[in-house]
mmCIF file of C-alpha atoms and ligand atoms in Angstrom:
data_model
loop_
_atom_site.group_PDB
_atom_site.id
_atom_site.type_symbol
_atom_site.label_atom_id
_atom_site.label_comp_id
_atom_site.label_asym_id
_atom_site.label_seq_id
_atom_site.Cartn_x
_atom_site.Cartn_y
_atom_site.Cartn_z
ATOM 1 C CA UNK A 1 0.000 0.000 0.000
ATOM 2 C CA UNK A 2 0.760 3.382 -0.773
ATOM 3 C CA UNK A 3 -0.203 6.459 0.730
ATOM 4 C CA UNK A 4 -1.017 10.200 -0.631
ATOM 5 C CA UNK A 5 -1.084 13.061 1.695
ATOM 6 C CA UNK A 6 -1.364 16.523 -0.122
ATOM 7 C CA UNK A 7 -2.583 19.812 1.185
ATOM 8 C CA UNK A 8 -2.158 23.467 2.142
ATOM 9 C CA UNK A 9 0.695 24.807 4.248
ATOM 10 C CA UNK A 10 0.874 24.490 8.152
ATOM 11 C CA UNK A 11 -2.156 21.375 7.572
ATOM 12 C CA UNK A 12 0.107 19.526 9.260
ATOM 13 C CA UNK A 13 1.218 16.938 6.219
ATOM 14 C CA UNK A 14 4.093 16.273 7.223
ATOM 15 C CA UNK A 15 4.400 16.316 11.366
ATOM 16 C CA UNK A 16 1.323 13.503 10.687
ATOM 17 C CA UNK A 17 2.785 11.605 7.982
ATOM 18 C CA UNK A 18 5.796 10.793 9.681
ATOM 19 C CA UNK A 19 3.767 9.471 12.458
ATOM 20 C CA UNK A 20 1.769 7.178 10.250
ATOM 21 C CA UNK A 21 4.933 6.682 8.448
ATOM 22 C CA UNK A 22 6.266 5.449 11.826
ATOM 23 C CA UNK A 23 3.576 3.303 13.116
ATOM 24 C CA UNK A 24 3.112 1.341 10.121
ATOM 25 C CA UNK A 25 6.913 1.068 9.602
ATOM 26 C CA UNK A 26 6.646 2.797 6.157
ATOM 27 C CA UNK A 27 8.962 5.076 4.475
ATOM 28 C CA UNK A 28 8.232 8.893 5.208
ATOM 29 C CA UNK A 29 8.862 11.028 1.786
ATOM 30 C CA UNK A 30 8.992 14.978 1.827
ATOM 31 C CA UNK A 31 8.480 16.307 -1.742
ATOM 32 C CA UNK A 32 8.334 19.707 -0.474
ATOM 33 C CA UNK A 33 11.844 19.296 0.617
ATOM 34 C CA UNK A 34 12.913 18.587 -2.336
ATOM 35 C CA UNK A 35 11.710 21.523 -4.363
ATOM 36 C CA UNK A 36 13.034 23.621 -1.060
ATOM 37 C CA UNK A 37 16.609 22.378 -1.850
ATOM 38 C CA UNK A 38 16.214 23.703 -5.187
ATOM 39 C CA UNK A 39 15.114 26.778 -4.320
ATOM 40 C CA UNK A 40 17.548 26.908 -1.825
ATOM 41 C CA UNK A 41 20.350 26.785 -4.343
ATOM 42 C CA UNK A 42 18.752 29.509 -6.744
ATOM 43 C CA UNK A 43 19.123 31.564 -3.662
ATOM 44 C CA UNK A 44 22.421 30.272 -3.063
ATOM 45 C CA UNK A 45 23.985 30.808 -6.508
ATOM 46 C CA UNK A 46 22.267 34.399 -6.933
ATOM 47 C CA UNK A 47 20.619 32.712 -10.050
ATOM 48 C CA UNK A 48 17.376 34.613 -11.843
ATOM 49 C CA UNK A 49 14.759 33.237 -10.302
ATOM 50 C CA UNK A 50 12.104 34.112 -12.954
ATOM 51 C CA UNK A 51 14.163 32.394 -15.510
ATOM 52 C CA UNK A 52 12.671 28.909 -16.173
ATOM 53 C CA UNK A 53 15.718 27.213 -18.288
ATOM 54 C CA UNK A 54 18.133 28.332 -15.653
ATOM 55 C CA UNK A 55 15.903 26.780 -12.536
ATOM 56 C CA UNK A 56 15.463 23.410 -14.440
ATOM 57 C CA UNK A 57 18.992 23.492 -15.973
ATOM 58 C CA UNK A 58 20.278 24.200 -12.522
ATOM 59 C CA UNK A 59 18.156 20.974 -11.054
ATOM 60 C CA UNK A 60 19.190 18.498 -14.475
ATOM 61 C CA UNK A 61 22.669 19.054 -13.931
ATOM 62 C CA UNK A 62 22.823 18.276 -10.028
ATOM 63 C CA UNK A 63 21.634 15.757 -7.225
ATOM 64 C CA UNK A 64 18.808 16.043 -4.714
ATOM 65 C CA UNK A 65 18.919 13.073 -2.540
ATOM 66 C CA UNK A 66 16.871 11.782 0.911
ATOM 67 C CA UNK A 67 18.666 10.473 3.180
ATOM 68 C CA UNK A 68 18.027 9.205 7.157
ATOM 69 C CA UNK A 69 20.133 10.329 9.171
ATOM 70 C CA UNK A 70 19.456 9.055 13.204
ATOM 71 C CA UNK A 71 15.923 8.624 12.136
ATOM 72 C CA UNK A 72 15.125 11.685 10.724
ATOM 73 C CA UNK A 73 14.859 12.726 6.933
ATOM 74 C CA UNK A 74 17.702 14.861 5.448
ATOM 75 C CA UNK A 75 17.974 16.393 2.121
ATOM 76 C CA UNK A 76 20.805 16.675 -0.043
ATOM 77 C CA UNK A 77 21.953 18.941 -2.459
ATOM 78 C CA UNK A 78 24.900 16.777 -4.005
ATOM 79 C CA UNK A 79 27.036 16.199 -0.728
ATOM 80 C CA UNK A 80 25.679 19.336 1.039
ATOM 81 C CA UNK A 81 23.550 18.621 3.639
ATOM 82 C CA UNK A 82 20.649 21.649 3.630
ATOM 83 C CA UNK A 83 18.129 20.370 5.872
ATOM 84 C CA UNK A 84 18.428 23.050 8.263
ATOM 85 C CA UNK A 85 18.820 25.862 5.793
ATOM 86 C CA UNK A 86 15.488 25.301 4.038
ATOM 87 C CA UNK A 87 12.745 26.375 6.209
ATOM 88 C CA UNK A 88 12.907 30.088 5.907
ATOM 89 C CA UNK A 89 10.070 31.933 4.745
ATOM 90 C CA UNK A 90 12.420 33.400 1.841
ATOM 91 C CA UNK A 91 12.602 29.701 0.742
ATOM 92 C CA UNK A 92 9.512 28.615 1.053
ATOM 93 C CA UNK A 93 7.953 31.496 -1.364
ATOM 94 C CA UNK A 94 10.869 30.933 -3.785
ATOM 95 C CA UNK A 95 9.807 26.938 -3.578
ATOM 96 C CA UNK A 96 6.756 27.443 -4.786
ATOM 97 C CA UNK A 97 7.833 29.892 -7.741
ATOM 98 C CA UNK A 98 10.422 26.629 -8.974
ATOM 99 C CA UNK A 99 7.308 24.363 -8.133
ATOM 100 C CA UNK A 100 5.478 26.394 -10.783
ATOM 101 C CA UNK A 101 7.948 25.280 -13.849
ATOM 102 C CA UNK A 102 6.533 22.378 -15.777
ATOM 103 C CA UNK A 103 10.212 21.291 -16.719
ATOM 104 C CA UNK A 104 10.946 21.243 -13.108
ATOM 105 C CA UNK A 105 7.524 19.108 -12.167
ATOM 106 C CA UNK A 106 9.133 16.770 -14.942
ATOM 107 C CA UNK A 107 12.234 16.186 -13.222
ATOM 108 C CA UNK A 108 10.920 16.111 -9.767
ATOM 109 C CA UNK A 109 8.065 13.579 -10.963
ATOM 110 C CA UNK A 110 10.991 11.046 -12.077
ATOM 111 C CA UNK A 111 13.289 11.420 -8.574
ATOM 112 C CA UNK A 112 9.903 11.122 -6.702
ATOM 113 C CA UNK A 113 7.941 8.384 -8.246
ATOM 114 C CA UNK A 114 12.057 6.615 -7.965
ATOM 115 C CA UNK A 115 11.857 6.971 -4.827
ATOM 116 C CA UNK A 116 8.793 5.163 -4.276
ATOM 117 C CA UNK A 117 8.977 2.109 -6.215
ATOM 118 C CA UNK A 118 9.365 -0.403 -3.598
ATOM 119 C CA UNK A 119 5.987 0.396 -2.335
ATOM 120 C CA UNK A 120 5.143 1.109 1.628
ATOM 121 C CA UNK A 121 5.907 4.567 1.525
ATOM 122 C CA UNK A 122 3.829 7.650 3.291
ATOM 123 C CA UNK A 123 4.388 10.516 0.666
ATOM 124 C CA UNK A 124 3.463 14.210 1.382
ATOM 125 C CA UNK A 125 3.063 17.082 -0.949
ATOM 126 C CA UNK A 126 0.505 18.876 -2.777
ATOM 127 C CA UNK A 127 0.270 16.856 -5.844
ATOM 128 C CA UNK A 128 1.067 13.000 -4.581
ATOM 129 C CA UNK A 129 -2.612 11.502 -5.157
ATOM 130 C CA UNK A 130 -3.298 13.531 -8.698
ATOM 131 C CA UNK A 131 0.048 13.225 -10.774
ATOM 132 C CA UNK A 132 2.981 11.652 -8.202
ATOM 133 C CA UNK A 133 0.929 8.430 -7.331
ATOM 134 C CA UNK A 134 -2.123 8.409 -8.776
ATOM 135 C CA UNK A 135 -2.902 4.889 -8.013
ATOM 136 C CA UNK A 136 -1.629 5.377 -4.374
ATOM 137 C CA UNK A 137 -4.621 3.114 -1.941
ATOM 138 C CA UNK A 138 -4.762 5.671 0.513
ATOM 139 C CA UNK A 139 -5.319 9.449 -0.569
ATOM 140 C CA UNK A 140 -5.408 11.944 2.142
ATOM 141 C CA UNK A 141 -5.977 15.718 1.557
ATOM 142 C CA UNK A 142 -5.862 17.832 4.867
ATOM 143 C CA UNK A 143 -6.679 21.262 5.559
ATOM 144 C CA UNK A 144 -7.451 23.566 8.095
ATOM 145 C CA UNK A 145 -8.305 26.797 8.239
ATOM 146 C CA UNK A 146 -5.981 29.912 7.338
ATOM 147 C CA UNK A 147 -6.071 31.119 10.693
ATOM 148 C CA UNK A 148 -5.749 28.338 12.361
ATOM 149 C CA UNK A 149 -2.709 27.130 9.700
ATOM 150 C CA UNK A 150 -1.094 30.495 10.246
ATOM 151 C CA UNK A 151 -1.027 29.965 13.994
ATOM 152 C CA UNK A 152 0.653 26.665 14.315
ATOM 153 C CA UNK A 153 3.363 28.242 11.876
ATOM 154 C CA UNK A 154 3.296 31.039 14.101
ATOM 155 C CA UNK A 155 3.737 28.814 17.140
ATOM 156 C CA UNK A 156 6.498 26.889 15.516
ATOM 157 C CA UNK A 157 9.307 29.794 14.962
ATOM 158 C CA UNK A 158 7.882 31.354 18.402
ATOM 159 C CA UNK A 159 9.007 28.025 20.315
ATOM 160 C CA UNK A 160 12.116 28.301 18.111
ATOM 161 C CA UNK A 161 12.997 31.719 19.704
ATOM 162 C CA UNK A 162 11.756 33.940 16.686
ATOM 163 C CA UNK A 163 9.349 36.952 16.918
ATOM 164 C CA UNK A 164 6.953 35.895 14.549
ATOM 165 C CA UNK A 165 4.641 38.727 12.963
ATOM 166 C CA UNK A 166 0.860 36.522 13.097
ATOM 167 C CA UNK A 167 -0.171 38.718 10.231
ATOM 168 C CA UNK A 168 2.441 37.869 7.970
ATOM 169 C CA UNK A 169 2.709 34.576 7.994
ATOM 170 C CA UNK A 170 -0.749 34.028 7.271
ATOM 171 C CA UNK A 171 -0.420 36.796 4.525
ATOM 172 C CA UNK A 172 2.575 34.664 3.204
ATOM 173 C CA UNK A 173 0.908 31.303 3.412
ATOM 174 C CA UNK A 174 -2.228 32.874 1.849
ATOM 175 C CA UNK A 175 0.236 34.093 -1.142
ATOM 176 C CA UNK A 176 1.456 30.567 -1.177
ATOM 177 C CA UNK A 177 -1.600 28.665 -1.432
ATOM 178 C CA UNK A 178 -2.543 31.119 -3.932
ATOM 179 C CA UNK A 179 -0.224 30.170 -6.176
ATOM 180 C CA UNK A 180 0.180 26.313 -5.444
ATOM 181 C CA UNK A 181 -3.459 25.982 -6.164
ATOM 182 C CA UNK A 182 -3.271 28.431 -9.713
ATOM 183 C CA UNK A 183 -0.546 27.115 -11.420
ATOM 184 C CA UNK A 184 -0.699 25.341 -14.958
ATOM 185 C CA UNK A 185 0.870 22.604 -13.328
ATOM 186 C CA UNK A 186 0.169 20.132 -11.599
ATOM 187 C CA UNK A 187 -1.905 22.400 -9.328
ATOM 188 C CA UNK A 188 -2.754 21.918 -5.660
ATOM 189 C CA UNK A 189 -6.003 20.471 -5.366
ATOM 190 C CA UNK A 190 -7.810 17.152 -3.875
ATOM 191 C CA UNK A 191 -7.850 14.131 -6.129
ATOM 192 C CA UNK A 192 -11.356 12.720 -6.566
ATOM 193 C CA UNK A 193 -10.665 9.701 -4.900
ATOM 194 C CA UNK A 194 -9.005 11.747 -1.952
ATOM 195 C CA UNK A 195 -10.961 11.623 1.707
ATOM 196 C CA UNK A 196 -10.797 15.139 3.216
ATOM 197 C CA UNK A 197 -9.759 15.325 6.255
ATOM 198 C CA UNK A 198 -10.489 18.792 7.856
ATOM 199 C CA UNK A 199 -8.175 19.451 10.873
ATOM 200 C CA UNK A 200 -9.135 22.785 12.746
ATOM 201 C CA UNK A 201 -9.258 22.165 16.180
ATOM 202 C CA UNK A 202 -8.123 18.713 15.929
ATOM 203 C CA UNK A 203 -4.887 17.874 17.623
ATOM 204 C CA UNK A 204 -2.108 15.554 15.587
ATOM 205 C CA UNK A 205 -2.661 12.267 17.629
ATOM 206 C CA UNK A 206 -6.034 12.689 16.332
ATOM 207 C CA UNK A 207 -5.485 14.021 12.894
ATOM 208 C CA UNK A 208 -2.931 10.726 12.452
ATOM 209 C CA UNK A 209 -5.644 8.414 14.477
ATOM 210 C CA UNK A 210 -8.152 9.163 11.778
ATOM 211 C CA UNK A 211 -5.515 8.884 8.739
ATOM 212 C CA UNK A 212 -5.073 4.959 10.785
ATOM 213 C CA UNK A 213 -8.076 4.143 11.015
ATOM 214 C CA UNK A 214 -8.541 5.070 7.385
ATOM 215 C CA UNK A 215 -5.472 2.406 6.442
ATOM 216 C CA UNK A 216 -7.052 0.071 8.001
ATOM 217 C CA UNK A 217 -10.715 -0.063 6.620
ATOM 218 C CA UNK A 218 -8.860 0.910 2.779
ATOM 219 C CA UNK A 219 -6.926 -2.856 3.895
ATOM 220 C CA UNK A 220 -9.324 -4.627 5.104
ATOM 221 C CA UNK A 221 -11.530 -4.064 1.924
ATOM 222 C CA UNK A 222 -8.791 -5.101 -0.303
ATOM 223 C CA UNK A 223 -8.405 -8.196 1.063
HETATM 224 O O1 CDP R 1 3.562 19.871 6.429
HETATM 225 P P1 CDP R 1 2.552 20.953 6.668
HETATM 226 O O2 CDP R 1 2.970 22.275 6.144
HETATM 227 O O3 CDP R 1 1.186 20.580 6.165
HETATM 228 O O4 CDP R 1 2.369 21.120 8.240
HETATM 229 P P2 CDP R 1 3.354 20.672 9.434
HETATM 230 O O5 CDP R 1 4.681 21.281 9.207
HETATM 231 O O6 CDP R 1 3.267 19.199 9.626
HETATM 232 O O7 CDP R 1 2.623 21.339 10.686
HETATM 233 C C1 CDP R 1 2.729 22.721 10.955
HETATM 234 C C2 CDP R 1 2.711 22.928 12.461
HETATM 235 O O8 CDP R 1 1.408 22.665 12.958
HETATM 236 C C3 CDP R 1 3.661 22.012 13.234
HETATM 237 O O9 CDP R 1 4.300 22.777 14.238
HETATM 238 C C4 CDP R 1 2.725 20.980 13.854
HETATM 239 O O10 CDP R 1 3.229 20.525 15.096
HETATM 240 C C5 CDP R 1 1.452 21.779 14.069
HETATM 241 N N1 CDP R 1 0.203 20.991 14.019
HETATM 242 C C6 CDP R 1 -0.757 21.145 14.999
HETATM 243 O O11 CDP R 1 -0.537 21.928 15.929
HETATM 244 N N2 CDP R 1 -1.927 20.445 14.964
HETATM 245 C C7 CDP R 1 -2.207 19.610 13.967
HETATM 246 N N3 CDP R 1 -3.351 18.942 13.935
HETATM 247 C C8 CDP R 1 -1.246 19.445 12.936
HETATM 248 C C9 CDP R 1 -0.047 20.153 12.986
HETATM 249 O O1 CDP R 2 5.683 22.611 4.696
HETATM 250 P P1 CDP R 2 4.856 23.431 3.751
HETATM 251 O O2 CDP R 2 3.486 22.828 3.560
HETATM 252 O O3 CDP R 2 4.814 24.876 4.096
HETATM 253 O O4 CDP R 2 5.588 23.396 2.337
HETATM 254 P P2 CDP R 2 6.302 22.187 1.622
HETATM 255 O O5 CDP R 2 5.448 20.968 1.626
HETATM 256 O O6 CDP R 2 7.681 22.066 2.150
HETATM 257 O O7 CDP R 2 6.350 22.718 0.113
HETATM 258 C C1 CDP R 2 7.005 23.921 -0.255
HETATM 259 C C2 CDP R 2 6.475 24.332 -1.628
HETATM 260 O O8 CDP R 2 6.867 23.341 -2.584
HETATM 261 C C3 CDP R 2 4.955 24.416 -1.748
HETATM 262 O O9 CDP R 2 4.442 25.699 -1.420
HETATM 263 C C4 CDP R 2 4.710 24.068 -3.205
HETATM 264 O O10 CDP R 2 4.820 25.200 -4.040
HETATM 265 C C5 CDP R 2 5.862 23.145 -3.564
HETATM 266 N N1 CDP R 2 5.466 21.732 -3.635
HETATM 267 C C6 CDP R 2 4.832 21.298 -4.781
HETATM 268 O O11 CDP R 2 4.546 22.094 -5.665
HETATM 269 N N2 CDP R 2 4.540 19.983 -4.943
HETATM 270 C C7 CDP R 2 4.835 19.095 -3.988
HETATM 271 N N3 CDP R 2 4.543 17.809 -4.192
HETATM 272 C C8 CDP R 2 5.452 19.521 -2.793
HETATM 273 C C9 CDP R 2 5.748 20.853 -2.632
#
């Protein structure tokens, strides 16, 4: 079995896919992280960001791997290690500018559908059930409301020691959606065969109870 989870930022994809991922001994994958590391090294290199054949040119001619290291997932760009450098809100608006370049989607498409040919693998993102894995048993999409989305995010860099602004992140993760969901390609939006899963005011043991209990009736059935 494979499972889809795609949906808006701060839904809480990923802090609830790796605990799925976990409990049914599956393989967590982070696609976001992967278009992060890209957008990382645009950043990095000073490259033109609005410049299509330089973004995809960029990602052709070097490596982004996954790797677990003590556990946890790391990404790699080549043999750098940038886990830790792609979480700023500078990267994650540039991410979903690169995520917007169809020759980029093609490439990532490859690496991630690569990456999950052994089966058993939990993969998050924003378009895992429509184009990644179509034929993925389980399809998740969770949401939550923008408030509510903006808060956790705003929680997370407080408890980090940051001094958050409430009304800009949810400004940037409203500009964000925005364009995830209005792209050409590949746009953010829940597969037909995906079971909603609306998570304001629900707390992640319960958010990742329900995605569990939803694994289980999917294989039971298919039995
Ligand atoms: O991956 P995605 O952007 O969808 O969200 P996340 O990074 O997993 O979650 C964003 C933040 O919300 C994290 O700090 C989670 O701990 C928190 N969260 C929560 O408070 N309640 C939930 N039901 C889900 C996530
Ligand atoms: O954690 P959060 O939900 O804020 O973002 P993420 O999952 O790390 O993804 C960062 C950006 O990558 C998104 O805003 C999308 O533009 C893009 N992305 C995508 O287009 N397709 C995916 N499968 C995963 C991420």
């Amino acid at each position: 079995m494979n499972i889809a989870i795609d949906g808006p930022a701060g839904a809480g994809k990923s802090t609830v896919a790796k605990m799925v991922a976990g409990k049914l001994d599956y393989l967590y994958i982070d696609t976001g992280s992967m278009y992060r590391a890209l957008a990382w090294a645009v950043l990095d290199q000073g490259l033109p960001i609005e410049d299509e054949s330089v973004v995809s040119k960029l990602l052709k001619e070097n490596d982004i791997r996954l790797r677990r290291v003590q556990g946890e997932q790391h990404v790699y760009w080549n043999n750098t290690d940038v886990t830790e450098w792609i979480r700023t809100p500078n990267v994650s608006q540039y991410a979903s500018v690169v995520a917007s370049y169809a020759s980029v989607r093609e490439q990532m498409l490859i690496l991630q559908r690569n990456l999950a040919v052994q089966g058993k693998v939990v993969m998050d993102g924003r378009d895992i059930g429509t184009h990644v894995l179509p034929d993925a048993e389980v399809k998740i999409f969770l949401t939550a409301s923008i408030q509510e989305r903006a808060m956790r995010r705003w929680k997370e860099l407080r408890d980090k020691g940051f001094d958050p602004n409430l009304a800009e992140m949810e400004q940037e993760i409203a500009e964000r959606d925005q364009r995830d969901m209005n792209r050409e390609v590949a746009p953010l939006r829940q597969a037909e065969d995906a079971i909603l899963v609306d998570t304001t005011g629900m707390t992640i043991a319960q958010v990742a109870e329900r995605i569990l209990e939803i694994c289980e009736r999917v294989g039971e059935s298919s039995q």
